[in-house]
Short mmCIF file of C-alpha atoms and ligand atoms in Angstrom, two decimals:
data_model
loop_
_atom_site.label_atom_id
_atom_site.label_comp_id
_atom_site.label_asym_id
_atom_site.label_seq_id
_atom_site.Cartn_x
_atom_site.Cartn_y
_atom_site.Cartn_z
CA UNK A 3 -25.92 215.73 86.75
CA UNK A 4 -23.21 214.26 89.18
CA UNK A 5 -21.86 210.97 89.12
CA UNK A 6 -19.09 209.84 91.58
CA UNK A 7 -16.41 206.77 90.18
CA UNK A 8 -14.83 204.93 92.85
CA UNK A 9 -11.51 204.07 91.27
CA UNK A 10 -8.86 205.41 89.19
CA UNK A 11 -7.73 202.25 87.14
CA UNK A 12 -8.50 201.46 84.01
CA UNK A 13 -12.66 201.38 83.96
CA UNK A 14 -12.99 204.70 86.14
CA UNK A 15 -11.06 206.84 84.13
CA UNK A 16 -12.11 205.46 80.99
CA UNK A 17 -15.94 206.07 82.30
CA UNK A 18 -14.57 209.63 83.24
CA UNK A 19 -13.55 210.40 79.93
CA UNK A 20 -16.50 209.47 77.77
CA UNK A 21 -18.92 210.77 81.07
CA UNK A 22 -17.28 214.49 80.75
CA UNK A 23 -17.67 213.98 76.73
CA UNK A 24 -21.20 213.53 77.30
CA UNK A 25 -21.79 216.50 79.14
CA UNK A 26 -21.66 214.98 83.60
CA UNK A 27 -20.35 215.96 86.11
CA UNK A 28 -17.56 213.57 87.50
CA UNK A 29 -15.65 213.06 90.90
CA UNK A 30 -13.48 210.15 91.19
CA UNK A 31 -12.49 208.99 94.07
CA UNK A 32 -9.41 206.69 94.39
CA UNK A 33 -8.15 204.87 97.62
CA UNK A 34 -4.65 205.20 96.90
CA UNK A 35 -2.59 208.45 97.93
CA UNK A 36 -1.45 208.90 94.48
CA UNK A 37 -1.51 207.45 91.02
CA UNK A 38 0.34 204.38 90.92
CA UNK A 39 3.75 204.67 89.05
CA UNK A 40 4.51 200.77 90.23
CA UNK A 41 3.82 199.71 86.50
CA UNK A 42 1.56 196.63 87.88
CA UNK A 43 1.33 194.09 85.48
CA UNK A 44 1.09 194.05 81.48
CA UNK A 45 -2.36 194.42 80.43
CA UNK A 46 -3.75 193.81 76.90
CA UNK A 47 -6.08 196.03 74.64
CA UNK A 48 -7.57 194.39 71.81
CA UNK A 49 -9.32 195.88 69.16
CA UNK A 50 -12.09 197.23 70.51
CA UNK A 51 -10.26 198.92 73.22
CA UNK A 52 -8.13 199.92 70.96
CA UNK A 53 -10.68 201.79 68.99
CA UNK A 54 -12.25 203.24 72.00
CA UNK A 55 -8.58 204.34 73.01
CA UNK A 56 -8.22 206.42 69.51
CA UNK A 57 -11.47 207.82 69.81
CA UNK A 58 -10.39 208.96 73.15
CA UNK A 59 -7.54 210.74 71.05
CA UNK A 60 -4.81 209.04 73.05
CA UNK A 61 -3.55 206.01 70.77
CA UNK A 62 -0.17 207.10 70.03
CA UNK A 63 0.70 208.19 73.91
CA UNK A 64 -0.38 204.28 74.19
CA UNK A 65 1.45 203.52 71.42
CA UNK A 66 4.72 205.19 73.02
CA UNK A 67 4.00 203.17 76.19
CA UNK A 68 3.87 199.51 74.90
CA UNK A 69 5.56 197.00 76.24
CA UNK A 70 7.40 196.13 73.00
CA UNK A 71 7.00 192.16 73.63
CA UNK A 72 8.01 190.50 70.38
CA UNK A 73 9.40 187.03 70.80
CA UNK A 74 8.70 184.51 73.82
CA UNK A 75 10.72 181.10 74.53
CA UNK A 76 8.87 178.52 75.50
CA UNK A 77 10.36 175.88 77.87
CA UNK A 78 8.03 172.71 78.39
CA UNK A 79 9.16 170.93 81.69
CA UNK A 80 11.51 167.87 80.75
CA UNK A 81 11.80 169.06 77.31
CA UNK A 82 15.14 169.31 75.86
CA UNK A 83 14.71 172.22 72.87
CA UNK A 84 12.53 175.51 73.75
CA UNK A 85 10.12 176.97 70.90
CA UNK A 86 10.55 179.80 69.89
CA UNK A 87 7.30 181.93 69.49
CA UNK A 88 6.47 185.23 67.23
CA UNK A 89 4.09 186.81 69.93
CA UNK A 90 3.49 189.31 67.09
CA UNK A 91 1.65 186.97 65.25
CA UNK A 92 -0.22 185.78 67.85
CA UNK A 93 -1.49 188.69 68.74
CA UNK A 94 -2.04 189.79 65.56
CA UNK A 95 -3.81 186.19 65.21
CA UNK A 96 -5.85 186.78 67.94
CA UNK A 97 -7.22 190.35 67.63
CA UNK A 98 -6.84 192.67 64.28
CA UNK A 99 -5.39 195.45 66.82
CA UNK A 100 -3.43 194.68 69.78
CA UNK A 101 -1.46 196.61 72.18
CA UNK A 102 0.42 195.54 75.53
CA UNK A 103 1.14 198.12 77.95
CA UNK A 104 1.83 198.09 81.88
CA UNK A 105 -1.59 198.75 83.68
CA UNK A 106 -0.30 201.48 85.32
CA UNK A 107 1.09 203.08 82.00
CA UNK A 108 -2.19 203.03 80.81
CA UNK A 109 -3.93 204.56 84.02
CA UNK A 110 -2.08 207.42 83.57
CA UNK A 111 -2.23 208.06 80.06
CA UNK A 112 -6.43 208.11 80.24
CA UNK A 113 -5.68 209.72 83.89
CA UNK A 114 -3.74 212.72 81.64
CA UNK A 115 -6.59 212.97 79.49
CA UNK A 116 -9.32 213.41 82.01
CA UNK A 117 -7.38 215.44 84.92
CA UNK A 118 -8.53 218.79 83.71
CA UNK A 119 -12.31 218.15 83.13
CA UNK A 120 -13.16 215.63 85.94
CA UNK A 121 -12.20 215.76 90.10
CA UNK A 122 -10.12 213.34 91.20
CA UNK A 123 -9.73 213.04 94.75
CA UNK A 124 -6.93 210.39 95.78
CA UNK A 125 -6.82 208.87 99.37
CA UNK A 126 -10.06 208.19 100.57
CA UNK A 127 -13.10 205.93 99.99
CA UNK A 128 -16.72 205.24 100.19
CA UNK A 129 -18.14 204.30 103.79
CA UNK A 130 -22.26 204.58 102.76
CA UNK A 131 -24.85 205.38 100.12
CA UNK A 132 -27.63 206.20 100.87
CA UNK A 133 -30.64 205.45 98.77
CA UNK A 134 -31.14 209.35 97.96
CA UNK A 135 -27.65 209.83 97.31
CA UNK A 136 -26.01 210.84 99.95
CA UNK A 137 -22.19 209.41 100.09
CA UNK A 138 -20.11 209.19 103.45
CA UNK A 139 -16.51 208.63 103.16
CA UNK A 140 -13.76 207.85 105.01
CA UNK A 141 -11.73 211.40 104.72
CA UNK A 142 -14.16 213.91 102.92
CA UNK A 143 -17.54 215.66 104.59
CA UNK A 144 -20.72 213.85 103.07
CA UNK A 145 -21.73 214.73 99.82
CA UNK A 146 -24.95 214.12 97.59
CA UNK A 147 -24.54 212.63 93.83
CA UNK A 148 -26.74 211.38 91.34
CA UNK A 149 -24.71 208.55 90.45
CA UNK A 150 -22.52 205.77 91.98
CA UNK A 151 -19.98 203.69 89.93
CA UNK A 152 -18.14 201.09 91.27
CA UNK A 153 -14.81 201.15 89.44
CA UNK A 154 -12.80 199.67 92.02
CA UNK A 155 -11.71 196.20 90.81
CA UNK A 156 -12.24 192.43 91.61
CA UNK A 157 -12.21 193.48 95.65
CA UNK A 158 -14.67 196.44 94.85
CA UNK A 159 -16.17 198.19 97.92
CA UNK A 160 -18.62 199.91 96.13
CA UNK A 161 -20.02 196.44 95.31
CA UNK A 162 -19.36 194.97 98.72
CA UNK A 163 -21.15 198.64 99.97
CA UNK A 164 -24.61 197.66 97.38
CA UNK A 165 -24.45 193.92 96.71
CA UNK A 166 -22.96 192.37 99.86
CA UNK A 167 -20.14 190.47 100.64
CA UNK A 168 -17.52 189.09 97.90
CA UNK A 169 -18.33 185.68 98.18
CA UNK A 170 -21.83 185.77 97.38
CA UNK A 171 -20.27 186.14 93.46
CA UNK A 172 -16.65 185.12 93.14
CA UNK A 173 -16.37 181.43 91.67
CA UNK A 174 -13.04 179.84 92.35
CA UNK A 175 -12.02 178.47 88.68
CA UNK A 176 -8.83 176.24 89.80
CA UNK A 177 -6.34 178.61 90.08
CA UNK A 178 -3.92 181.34 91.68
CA UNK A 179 -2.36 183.74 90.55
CA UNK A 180 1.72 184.97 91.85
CA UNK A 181 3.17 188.30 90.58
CA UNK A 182 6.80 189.59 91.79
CA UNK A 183 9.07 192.31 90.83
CA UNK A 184 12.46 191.43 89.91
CA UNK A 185 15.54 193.31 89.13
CA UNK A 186 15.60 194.36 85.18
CA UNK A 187 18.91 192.12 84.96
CA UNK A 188 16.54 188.99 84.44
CA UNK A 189 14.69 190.70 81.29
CA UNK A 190 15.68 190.43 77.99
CA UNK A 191 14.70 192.99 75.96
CA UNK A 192 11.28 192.85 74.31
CA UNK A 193 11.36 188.39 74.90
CA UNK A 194 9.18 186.91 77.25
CA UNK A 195 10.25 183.25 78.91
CA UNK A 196 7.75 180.88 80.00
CA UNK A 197 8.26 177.81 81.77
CA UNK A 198 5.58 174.80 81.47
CA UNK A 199 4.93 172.25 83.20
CA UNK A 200 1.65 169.94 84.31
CA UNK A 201 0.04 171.97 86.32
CA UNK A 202 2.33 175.24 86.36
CA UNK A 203 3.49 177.64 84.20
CA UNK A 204 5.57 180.61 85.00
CA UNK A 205 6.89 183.17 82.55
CA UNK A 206 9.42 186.43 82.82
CA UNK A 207 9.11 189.66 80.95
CA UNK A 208 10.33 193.13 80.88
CA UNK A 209 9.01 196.06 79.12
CA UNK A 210 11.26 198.97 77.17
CA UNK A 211 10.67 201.81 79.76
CA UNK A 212 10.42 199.74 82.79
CA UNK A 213 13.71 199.41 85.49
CA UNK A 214 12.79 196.38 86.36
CA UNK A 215 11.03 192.81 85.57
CA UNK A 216 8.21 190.95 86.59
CA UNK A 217 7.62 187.38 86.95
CA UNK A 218 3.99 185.75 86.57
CA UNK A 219 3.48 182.74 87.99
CA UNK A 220 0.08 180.56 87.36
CA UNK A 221 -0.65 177.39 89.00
CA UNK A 222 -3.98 174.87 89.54
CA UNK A 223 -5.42 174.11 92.33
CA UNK A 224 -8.37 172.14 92.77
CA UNK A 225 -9.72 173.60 96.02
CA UNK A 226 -9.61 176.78 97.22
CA UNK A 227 -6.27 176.67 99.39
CA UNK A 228 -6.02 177.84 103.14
CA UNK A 229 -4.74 181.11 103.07
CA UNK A 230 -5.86 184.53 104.49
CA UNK A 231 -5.56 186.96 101.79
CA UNK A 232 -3.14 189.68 104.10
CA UNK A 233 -0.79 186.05 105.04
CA UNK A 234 2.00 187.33 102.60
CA UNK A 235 5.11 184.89 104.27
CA UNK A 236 1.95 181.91 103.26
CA UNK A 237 1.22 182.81 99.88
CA UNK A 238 5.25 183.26 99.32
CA UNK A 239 5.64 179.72 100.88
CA UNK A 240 2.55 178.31 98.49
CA UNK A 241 4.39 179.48 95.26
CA UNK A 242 7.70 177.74 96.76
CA UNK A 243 5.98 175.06 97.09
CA UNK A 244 4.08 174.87 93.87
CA UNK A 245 7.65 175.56 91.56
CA UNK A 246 10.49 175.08 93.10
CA UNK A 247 12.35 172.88 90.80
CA UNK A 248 10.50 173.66 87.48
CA UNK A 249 13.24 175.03 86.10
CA UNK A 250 16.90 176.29 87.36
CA UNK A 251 15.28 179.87 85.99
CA UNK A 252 12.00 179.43 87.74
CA UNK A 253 14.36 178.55 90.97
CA UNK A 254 16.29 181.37 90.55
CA UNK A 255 12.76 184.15 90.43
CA UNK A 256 11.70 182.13 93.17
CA UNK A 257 14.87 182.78 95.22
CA UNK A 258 14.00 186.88 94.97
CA UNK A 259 10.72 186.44 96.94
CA UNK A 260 12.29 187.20 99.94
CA UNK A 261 13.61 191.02 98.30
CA UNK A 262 10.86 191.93 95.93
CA UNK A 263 9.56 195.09 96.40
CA UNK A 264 6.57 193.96 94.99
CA UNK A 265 4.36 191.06 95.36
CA UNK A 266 0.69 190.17 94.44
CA UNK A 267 -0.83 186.83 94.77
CA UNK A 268 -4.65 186.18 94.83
CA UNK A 269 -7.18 182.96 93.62
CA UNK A 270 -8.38 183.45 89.93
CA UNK A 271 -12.35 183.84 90.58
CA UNK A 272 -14.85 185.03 88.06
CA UNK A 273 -17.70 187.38 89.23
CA UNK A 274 -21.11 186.36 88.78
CA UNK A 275 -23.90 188.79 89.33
CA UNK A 276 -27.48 188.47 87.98
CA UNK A 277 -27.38 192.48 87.66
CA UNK A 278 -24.15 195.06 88.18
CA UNK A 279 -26.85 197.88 89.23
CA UNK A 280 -28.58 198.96 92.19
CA UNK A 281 -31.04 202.18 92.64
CA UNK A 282 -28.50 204.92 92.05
CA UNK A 283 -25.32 202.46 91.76
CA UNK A 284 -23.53 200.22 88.92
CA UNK A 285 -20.49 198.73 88.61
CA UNK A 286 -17.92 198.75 85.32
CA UNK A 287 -15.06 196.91 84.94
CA UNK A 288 -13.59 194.23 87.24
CA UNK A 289 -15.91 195.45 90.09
CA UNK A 290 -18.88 194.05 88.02
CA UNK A 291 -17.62 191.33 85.79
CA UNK A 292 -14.37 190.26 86.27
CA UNK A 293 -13.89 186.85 83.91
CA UNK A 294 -10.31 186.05 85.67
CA UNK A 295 -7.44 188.70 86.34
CA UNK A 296 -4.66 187.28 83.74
CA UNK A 297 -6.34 184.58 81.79
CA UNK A 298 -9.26 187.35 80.25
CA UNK A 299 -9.15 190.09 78.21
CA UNK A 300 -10.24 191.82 81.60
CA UNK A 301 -8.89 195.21 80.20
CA UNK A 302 -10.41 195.59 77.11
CA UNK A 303 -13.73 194.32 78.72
CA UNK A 304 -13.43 197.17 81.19
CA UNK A 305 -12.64 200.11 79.15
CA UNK A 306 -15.62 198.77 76.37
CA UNK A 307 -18.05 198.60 80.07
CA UNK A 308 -16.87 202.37 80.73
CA UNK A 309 -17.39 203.44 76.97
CA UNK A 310 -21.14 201.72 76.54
CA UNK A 311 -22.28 202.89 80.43
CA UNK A 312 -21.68 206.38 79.80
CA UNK A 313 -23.01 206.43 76.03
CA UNK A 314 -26.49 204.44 77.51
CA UNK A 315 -26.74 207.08 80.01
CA UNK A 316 -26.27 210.49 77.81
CA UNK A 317 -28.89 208.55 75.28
CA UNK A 318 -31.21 208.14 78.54
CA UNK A 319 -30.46 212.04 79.06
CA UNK A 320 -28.89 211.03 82.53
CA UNK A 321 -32.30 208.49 83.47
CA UNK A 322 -30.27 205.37 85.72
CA UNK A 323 -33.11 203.87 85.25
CA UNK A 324 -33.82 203.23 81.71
CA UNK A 325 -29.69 203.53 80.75
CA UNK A 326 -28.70 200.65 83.68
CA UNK A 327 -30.14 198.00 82.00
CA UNK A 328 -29.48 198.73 78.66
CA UNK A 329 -26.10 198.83 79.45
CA UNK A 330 -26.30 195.73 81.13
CA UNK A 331 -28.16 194.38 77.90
CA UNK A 332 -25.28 195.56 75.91
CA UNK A 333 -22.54 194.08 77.74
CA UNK A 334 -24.19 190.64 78.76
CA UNK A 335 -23.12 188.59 75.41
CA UNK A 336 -19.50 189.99 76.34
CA UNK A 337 -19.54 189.07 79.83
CA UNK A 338 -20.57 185.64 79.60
CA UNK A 339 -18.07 185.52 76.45
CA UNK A 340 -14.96 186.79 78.56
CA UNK A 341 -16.00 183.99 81.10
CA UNK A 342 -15.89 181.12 78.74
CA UNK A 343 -12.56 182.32 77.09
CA UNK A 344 -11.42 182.91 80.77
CA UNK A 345 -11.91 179.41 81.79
CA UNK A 346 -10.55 178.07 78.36
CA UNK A 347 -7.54 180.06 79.11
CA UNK A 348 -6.86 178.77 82.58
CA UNK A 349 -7.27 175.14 81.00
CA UNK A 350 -4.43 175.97 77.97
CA UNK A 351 -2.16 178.33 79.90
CA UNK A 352 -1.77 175.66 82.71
CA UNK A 353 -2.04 172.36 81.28
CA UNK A 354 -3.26 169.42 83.39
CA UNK A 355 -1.39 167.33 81.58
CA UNK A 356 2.61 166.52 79.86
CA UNK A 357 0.02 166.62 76.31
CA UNK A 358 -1.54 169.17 77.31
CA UNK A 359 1.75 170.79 77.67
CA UNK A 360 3.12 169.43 74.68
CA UNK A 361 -0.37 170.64 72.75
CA UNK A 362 0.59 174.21 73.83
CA UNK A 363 4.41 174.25 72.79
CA UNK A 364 3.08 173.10 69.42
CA UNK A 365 0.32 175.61 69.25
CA UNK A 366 2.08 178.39 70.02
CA UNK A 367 4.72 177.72 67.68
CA UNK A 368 2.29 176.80 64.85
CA UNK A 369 0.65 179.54 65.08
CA UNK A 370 4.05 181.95 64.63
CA UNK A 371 5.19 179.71 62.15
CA UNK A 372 2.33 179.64 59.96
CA UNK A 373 1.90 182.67 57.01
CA UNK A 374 -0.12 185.38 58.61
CA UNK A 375 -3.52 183.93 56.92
CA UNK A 376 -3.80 180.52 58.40
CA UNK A 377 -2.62 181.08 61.44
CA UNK A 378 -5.37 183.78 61.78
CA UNK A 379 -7.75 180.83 60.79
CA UNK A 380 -6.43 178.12 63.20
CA UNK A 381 -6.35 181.21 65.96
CA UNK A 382 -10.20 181.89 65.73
CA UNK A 383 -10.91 177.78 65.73
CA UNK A 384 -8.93 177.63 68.77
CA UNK A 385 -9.28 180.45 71.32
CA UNK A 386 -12.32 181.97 72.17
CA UNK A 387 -10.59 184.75 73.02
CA UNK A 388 -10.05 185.17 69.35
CA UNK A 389 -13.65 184.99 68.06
CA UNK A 390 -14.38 187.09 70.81
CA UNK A 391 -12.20 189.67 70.42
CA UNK A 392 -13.01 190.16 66.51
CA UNK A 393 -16.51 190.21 66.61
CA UNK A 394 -17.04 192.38 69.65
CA UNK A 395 -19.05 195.46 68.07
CA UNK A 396 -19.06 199.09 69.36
CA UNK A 397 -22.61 200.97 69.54
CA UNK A 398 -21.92 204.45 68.50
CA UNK A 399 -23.14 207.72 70.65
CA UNK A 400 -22.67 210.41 69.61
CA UNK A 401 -21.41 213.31 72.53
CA UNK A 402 -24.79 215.31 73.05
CA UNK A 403 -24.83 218.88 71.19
CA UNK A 404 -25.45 220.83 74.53
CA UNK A 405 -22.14 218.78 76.00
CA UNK A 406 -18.88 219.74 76.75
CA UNK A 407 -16.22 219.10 79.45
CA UNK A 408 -16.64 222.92 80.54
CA UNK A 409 -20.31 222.90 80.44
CA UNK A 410 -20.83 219.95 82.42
CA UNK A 411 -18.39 221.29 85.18
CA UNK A 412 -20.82 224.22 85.16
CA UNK A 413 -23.56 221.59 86.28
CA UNK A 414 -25.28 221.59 82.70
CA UNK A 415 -24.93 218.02 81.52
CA UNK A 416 -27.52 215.72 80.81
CA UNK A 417 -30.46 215.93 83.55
CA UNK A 418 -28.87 218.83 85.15
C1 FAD B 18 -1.47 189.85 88.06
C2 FAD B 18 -2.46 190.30 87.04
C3 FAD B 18 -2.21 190.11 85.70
C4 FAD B 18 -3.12 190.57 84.77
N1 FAD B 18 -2.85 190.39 83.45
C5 FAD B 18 -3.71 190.86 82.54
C6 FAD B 18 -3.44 190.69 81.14
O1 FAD B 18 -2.43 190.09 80.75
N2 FAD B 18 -4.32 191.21 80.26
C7 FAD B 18 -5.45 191.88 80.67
O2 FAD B 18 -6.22 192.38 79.84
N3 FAD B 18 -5.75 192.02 81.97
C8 FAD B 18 -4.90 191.52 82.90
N4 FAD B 18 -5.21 191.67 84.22
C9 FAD B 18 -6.47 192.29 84.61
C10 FAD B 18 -6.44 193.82 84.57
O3 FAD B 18 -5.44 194.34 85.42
C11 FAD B 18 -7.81 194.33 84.99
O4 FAD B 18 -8.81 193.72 84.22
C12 FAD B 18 -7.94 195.81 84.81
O5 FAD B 18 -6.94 196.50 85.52
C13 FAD B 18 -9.35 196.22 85.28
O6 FAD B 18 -9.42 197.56 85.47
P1 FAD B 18 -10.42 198.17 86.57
O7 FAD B 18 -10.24 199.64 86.45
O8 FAD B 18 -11.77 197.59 86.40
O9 FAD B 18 -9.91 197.64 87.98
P2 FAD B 18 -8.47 197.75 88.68
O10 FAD B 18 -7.39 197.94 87.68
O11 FAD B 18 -8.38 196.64 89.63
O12 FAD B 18 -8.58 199.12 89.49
C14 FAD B 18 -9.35 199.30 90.62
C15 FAD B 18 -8.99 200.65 91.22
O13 FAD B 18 -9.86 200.91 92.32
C16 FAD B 18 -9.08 201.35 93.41
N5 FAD B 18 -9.78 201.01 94.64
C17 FAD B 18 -9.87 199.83 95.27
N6 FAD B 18 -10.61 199.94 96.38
C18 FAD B 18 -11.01 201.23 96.45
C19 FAD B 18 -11.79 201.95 97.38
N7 FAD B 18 -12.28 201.40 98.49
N8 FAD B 18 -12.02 203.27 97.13
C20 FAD B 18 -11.49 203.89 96.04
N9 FAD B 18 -10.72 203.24 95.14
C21 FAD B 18 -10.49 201.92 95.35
C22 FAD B 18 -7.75 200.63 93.26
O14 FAD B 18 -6.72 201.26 93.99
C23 FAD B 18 -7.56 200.72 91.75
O15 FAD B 18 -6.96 201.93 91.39
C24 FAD B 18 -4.33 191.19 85.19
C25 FAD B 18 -4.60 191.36 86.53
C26 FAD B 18 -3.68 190.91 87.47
C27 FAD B 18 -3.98 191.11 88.93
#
């Protein structure tokens, strides 16, 4: 049995991996010439990812690859003294296992341990699907699959190809997003800064490995702001406008907008879809169920989406139609979770208010200051993410007898 991935992230490899364990057949086809080797952003794994990441055999490649973020400073806008914050702890607070690692990092590492047993074909993308199977793209002849899976993000086209347009299911939830690359002179090794103010918060952070920095910049907005999403001199000018004078620091990140070599800026929407699946298509990952890029465990929801799809489809011996909706049974209570944590997050990480500000200051250093106990306690009575996080389970599936990586490349996985 066949299945094609559109997308080599996070989700698409991931589904890859545990797909080829179960005995499929996978092609994966990714838009971009190349794996990226930009880095991206940091991206979390929490424990369930984590565990899914060690089952995959690659933990200590990931381990290798973190970030090594250990302290932040916190600056609260007018405030005289910063706070300094153990992010250790509240990690550690937040999730029993934790890694941070750039996106990209991690792409490659579950890209390394897929390469040999799935296809990967890199620079081209899906134009049609037929109903029987039969996938145009933009580059490659036509070809017939069993499967579609849309693993290609908050903008999927897979989705856009099955479901319709975007905006039929991305909510606005009061906020954009900034991203720019900076020259590694502004990082200080394994510290992240964050600026806060009412309204904005900006932060600056490096990684061990990387050659240069990144600066993350959040701020509200209560309507969706005129912008085309392509209008990249706009969006610069909208983040000017939004932080200039925050802080000398923040002035000084701002004043590289005009070199980066990287920028990304985007609205933070949630996805809502009353199903991710479609006749012979799903989505995993952001494509299907973003919660927020940056303010949700996005990551870790993506990677447990690729693990449970591909176990409810060997149990259903390859049958879509009994494994789509039990995967989409299985993930629903995360989904909706993610969401809610996603829109508490927006409301802590950019405060609407100087208390609100001062709240997180004192939170955040509370929770590093307390003994490891008790600030595990406060942690899961104040962020969702927390409770979330810890109590996420993982169904087991076991990798059929009859499957293995060379087998199913022989055409003799499930269904075949
Ligand atoms: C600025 C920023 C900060 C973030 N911070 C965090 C964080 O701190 N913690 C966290 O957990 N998460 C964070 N996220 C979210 C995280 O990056 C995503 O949740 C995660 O990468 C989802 O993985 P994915 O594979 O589903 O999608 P993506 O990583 O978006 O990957 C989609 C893939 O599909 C490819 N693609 C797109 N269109 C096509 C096409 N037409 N054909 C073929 N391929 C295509 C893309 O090139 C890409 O490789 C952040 C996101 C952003 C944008």
């Amino acid at each position: 049995m066949h299945v094609l991935i559109s997308g080599a992230s996070i989700a698409g490899p991931a589904l890859a991996y545990w797909l080829t364990r179960h005995g499929f057949s996978v092609t994966v086809v990714e838009r971009a010439p190349a794996l990226r080797k930009t880095g991206g952003h940091a991206v979390d794994l929490f424990r369930p990812a984590m565990d899914i990441t060690e089952r995959m055999g690659v933990l200590q490649a990931v381990a290798e690859r973190a970030t090594g973020a250990r302290r932040m400073t916190l600056l609260r806008e007018g405030a005289r003294r910063p706070v300094r914050v153990d992010l250790a702890r509240i990690f550690s607070a937040a999730s029993d296992r934790h890694v941070e690692i750039m996106r990209d990092d991690l792409s490659e590492i579950y890209y390394d341990a897929t390469r040999d047993d799935a296809e990967y074909v890199f620079g081209d993308s899906i134009t049609a699907i037929s109903p029987d199977g039969e996938v145009r793209f933009e580059n490659a002849a036509p070809r017939r699959f069993d499967l579609v899976v849309g693993a290609d993000g908050l903008h999927s086209n897979v989705r856009r190809l099955a479901f319709g347009d975007e905006s039929l299911f991305a909510e606005f939830i009061g906020a954009y997003l900034g991203v720019l690359t900076l020259p590694r002179s502004y990082a200080r090794d394994g510290e992240t800064l964050m600026h806060v103010g009412v309204g904005r918060t900006a932060a600056m952070y490096g990684a061990r490995h990387l050659d240069d920095a990144r600066a993350l910049f959040l701020f509200r907005s209560e309507r969706e702001l005129d912008c085309h999403h392509r209008d990249v001199p706009r969006q610069k000018e909208l983040l000017r406008d939004a932080f200039t004078g925050l802080h000398a620091d923040v002035d000084r990140w701002l004043a590289e907008l005009d070199r980066t070599p990287a920028f990304y800026f985007d609205s933070i929407t949630q996805l809502h879809m009353d199903t991710w699946s479609r006749g012979r298509v799903t989505l995993v990952g952001d494509a299907g169920y973003c919660p927020g890029p940056a303010v949700g465990g996005s990551t870790t929801l993506a990677i447990v989406g690729a693990y449970v799809l591909a176990g409810e489809l060997a149990r259903a011996g390859g049958d879509h139609e009994r494994a789509f909706p039990a995967y989409e049974a299985a993930m629903a209570d995360h989904v909706r979770g993610s969401r809610a944590a996603a829109l508490s997050a927006v409301k802590t990480l950019v405060p609407a208010s100087g208390l609100g500000a001062w709240g997180l200051a004192q939170g955040a250093r509370l929770l590093s200051a307390l003994p490891a106990g008790p600030s595990r306690a406060l942690a899961r009575r104040t962020t969702k993410s927390a409770r979330l996080y810890a109590t996420m389970p993982l169904p087991a599936y076991p990798p059929s007898p009859t499957a293995s990586p060379a087998r199913a490349a022989e055409g003799h996985g499930p269904g075949a």
